[in-house]
XYZ file of N, CA, C and O in Angstrom:
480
model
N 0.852 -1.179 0.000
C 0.000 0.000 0.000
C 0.891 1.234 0.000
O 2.109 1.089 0.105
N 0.425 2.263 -0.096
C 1.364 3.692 -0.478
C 0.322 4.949 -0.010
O -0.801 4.986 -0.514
N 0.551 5.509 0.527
C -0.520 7.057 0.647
C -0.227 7.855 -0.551
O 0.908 8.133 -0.937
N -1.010 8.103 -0.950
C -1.672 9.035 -2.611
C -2.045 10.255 -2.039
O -2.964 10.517 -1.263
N -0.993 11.116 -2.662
C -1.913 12.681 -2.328
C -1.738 13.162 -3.613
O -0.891 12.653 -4.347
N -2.325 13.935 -3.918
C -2.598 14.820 -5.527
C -2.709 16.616 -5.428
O -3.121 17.400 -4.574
N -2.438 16.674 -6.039
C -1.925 18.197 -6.312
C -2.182 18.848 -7.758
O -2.516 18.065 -8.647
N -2.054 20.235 -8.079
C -2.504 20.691 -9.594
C -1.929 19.911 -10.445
O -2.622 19.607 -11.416
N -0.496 19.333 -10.373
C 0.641 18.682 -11.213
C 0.259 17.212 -11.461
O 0.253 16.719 -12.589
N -0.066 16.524 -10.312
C -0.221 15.238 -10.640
C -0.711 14.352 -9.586
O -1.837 14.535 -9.124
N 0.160 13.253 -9.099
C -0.212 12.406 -8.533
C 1.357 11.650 -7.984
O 2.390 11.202 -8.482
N 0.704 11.870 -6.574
C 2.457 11.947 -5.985
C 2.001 9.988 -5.018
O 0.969 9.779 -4.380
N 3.065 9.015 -5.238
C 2.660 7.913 -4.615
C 3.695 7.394 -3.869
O 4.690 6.904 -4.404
N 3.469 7.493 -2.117
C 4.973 8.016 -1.432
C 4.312 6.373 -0.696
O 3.216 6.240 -0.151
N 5.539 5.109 -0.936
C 5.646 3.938 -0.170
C 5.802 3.597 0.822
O 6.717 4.231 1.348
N 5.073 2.349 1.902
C 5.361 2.227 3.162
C 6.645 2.054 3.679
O 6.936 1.929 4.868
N 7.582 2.055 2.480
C 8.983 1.616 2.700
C 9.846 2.831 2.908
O 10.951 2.825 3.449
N 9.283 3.759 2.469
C 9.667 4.960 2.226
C 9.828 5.921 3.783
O 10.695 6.401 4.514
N 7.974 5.758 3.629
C 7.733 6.063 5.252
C 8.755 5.835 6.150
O 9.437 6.665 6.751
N 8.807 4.271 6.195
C 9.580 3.837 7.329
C 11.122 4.083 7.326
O 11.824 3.943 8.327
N 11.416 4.330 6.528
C 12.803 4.785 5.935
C 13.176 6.281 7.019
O 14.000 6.464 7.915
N 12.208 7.068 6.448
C 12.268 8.621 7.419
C 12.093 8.611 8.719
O 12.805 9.254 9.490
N 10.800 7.630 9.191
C 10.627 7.504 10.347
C 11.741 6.764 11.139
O 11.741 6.983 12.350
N 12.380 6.198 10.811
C 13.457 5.422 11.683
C 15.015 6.143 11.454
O 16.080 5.892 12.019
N 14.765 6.890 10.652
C 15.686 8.414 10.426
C 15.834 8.909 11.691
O 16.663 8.786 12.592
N 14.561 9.646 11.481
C 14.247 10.918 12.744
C 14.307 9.681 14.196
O 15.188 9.822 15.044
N 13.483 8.761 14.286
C 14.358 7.546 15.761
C 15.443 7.558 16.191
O 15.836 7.711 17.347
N 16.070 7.365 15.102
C 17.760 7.600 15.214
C 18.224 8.352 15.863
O 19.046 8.209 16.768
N 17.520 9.652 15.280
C 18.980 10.946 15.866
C 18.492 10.978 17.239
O 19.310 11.522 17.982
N 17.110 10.455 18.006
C 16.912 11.329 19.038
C 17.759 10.783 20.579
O 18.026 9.590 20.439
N 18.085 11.140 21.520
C 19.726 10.910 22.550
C 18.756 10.336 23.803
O 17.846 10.791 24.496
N 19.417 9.192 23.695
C 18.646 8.200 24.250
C 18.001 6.998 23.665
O 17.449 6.199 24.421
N 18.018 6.850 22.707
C 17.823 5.490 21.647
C 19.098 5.183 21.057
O 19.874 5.867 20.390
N 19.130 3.965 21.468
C 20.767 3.615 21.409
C 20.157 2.385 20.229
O 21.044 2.068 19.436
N 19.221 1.882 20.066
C 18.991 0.901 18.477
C 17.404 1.182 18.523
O 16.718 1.998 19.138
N 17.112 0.128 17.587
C 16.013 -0.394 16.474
C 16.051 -1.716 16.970
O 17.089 -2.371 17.054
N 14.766 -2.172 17.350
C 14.222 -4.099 17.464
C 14.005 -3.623 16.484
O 13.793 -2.511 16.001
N 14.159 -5.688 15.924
C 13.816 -5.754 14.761
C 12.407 -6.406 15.035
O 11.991 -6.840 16.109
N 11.515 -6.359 13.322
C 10.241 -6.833 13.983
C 10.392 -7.914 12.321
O 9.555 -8.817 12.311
N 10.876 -7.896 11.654
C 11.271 -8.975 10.347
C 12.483 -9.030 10.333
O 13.240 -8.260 9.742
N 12.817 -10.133 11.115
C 14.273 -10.898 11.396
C 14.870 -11.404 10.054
O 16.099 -11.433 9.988
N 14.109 -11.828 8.918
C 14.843 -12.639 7.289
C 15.214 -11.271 7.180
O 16.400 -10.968 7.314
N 14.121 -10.176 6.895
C 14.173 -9.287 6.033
C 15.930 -8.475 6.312
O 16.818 -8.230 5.495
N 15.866 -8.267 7.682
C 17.192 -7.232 9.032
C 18.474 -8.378 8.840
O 19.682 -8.140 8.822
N 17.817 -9.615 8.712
C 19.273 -10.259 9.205
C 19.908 -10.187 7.483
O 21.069 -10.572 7.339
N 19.411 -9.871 6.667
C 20.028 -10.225 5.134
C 20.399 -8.365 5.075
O 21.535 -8.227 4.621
N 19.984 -7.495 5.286
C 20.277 -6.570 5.032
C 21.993 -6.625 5.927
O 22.903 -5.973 5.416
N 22.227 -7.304 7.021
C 23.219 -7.470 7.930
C 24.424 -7.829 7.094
O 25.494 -7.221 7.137
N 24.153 -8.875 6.325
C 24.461 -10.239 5.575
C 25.484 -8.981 4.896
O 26.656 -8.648 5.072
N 24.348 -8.492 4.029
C 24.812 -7.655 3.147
C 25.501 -6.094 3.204
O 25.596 -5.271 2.294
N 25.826 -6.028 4.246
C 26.182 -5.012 5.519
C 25.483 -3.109 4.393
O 26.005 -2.040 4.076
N 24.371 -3.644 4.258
C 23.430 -2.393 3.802
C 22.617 -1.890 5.312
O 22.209 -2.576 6.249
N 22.585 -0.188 5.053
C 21.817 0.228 6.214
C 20.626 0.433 6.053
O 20.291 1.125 5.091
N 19.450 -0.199 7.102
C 18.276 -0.058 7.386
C 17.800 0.475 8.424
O 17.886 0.146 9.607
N 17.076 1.676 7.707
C 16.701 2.846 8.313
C 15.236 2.321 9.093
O 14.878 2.612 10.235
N 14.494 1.417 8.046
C 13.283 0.937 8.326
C 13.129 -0.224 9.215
O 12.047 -0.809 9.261
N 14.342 -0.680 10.073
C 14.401 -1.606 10.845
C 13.542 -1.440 12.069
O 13.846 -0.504 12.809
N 12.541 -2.180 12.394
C 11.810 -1.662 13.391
C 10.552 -0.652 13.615
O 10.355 -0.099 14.698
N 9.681 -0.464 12.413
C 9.374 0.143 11.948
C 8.021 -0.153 11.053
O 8.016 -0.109 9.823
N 6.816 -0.476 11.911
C 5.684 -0.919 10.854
C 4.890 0.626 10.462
O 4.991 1.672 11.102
N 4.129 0.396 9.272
C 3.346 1.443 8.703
C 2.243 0.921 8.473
O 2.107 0.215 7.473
N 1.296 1.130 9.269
C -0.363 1.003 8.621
C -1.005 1.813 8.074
O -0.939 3.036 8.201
N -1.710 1.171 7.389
C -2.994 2.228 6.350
C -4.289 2.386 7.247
O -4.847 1.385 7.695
N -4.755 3.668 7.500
C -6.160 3.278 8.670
C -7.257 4.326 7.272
O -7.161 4.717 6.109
N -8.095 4.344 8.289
C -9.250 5.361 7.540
C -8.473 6.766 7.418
O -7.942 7.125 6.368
N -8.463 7.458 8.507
C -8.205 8.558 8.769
C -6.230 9.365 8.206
O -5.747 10.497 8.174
N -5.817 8.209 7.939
C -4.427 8.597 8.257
C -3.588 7.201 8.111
O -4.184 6.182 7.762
N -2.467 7.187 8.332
C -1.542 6.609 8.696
C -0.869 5.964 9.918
O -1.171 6.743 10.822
N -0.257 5.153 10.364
C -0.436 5.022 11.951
C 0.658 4.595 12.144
O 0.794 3.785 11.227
N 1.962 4.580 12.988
C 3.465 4.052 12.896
C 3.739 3.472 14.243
O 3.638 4.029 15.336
N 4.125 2.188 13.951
C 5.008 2.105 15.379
C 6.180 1.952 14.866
O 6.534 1.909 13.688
N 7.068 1.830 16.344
C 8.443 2.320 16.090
C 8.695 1.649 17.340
O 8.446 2.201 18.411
N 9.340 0.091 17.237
C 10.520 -0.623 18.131
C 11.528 -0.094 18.432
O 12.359 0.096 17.544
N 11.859 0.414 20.069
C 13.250 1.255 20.149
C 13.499 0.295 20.970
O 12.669 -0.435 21.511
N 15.051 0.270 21.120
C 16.097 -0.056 22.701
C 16.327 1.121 22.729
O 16.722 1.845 21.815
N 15.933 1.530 24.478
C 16.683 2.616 25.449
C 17.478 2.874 25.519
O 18.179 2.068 24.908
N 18.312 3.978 26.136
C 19.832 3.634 26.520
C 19.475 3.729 28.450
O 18.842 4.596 29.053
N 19.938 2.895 28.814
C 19.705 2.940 30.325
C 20.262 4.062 31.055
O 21.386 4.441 30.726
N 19.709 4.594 31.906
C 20.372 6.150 32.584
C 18.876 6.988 32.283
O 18.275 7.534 33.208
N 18.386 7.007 30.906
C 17.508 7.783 30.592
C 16.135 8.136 30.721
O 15.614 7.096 31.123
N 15.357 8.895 30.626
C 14.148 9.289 31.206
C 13.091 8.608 29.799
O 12.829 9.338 28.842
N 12.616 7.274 29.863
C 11.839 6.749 29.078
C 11.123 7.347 28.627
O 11.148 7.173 27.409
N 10.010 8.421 29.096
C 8.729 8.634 29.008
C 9.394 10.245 28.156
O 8.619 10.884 27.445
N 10.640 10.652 28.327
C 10.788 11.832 27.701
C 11.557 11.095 26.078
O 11.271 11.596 24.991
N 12.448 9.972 26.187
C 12.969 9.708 25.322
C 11.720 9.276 23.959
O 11.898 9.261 22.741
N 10.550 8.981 24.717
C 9.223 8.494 23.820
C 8.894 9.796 23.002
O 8.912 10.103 21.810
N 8.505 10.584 24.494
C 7.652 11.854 23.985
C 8.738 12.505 22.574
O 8.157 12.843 21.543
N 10.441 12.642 22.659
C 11.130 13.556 21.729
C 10.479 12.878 20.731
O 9.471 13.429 20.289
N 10.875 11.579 20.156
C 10.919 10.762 19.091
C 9.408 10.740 18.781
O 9.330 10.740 17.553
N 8.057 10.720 19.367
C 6.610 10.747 18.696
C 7.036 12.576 17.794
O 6.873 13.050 16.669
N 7.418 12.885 18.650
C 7.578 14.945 18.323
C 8.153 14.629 16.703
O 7.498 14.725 15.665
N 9.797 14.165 16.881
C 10.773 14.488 15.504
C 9.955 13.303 14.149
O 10.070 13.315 12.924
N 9.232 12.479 14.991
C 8.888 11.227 13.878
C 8.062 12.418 12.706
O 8.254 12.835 11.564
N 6.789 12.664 14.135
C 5.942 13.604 13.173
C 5.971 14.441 12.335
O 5.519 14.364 11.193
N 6.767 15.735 13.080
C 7.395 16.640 12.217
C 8.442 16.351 11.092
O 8.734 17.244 10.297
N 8.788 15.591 11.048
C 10.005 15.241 9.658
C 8.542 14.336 8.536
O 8.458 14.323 7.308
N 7.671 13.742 9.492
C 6.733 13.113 8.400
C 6.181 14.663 7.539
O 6.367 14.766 6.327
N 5.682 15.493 8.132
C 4.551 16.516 8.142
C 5.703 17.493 6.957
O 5.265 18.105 5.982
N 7.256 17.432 7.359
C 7.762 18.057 6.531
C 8.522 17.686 5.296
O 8.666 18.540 4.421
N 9.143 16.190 5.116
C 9.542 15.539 4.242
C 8.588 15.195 3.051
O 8.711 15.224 1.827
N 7.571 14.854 3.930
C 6.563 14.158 2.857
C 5.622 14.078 2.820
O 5.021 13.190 2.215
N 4.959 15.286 3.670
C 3.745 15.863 3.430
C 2.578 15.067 4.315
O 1.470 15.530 4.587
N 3.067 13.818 4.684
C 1.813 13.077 5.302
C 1.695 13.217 6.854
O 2.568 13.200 7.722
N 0.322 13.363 6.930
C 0.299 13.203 8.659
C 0.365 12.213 8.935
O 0.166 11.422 8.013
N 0.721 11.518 10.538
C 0.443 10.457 10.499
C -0.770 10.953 11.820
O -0.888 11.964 12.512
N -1.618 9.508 11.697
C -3.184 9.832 12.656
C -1.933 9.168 14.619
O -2.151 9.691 15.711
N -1.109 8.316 14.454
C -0.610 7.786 15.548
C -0.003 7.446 15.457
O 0.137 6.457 14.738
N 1.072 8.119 16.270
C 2.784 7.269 16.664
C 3.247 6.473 17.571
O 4.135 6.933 18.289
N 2.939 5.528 17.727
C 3.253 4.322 18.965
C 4.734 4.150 18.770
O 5.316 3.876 17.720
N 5.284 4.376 20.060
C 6.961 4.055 20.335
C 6.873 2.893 21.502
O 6.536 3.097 22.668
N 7.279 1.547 20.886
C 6.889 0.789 21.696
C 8.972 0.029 22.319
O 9.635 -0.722 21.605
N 9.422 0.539 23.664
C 10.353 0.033 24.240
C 10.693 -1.423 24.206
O 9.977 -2.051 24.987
N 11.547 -2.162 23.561
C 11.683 -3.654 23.889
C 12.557 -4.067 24.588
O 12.614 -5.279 24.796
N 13.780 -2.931 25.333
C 14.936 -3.306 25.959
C 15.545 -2.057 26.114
O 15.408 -1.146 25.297
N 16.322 -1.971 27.300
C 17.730 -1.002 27.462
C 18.458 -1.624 27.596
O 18.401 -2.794 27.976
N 19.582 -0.834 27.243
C 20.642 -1.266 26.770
C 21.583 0.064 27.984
O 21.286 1.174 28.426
N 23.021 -1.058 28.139
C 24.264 0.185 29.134
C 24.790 0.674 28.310
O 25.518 -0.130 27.729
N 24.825 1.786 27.848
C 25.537 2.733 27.181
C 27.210 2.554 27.624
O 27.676 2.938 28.697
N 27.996 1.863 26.501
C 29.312 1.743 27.118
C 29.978 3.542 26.934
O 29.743 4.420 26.104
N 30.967 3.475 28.282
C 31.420 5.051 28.192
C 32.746 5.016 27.225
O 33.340 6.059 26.952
C-alpha cells in the first residue's frame, strides 16, 4: 500500500517503505535510543548479511481510515528518562513526516523492547 496525495501537477505515490525509511531516520537521531528491534528478522538479518543500512528496521506502517499510523521498536539507553525519550521521538517522527513528505500520520506508537548500558 502507499498514501496518494494529488496536487494541480499530478499524482504523488509516497511507499510504506519509504515512510519507514524517514521515520526510523528521525528515531535515530533522538539521545537516548541507542537501536532499532527488529520486527522482520529474514528481512534485518540479510540486510546485515549484506552489511546495507536499514533505516526501516523496526518500523511498521499502517494504512487506517483517517491517516496513517506508525510504530516504532526502540532499545533505550539505560540512565535515561523513558517517558521523555518516547515523547522527543513521537515529536521528531511527526514533524520530519509533516515536513519531508507531506503526510500526517493519525498515531505514533513508540513501543520500548529493551535497554541497553551505554558503554562510556
Amino acid at each position: 500500500m502507499a498514501v496518494k496525495i494529488q496536487n494541480q501537477f499530478g499524482n504523488i505515490d509516497i511507499s510504506n517503505d519509504v515512510i519507514a525509511t524517514v521515520v526510523g531516520g528521525a528515531a535515530t537521531e533522538i539521545f537516548g535510543i541507542v537501536g532499532m528491534a527488529s520486527k522482520n528478522q529474514i528481512r534485518d538479518n540479510l540486510n546485515e548479511i549484506l552489511k546495507r543500512d536499514n533505516y526501516a528496521k523496526g518500523v511498521v506502517v499502517r494504512q487506517e481510515d483517517e491517516g496513517i499510523a506508525v510504530d516504532v521498536y526502540i532499545i533505550a539507553g539505560y540512565g535515561t528518562k523513558i517517558s521523555e525519550v518516547c515523547r522527543n521521538a513521537q515529536n521528531k517522527v511527526k514533524y520530519n513526516l509533516e515536513t519531508m513528505l507531506g503526510v500526517t500520520a493519525k498515531s505514533v506508537n513508540i513501543i520500548v523492547q529493551g535497554v541497553r548500558v551505554i558503554g562510556e
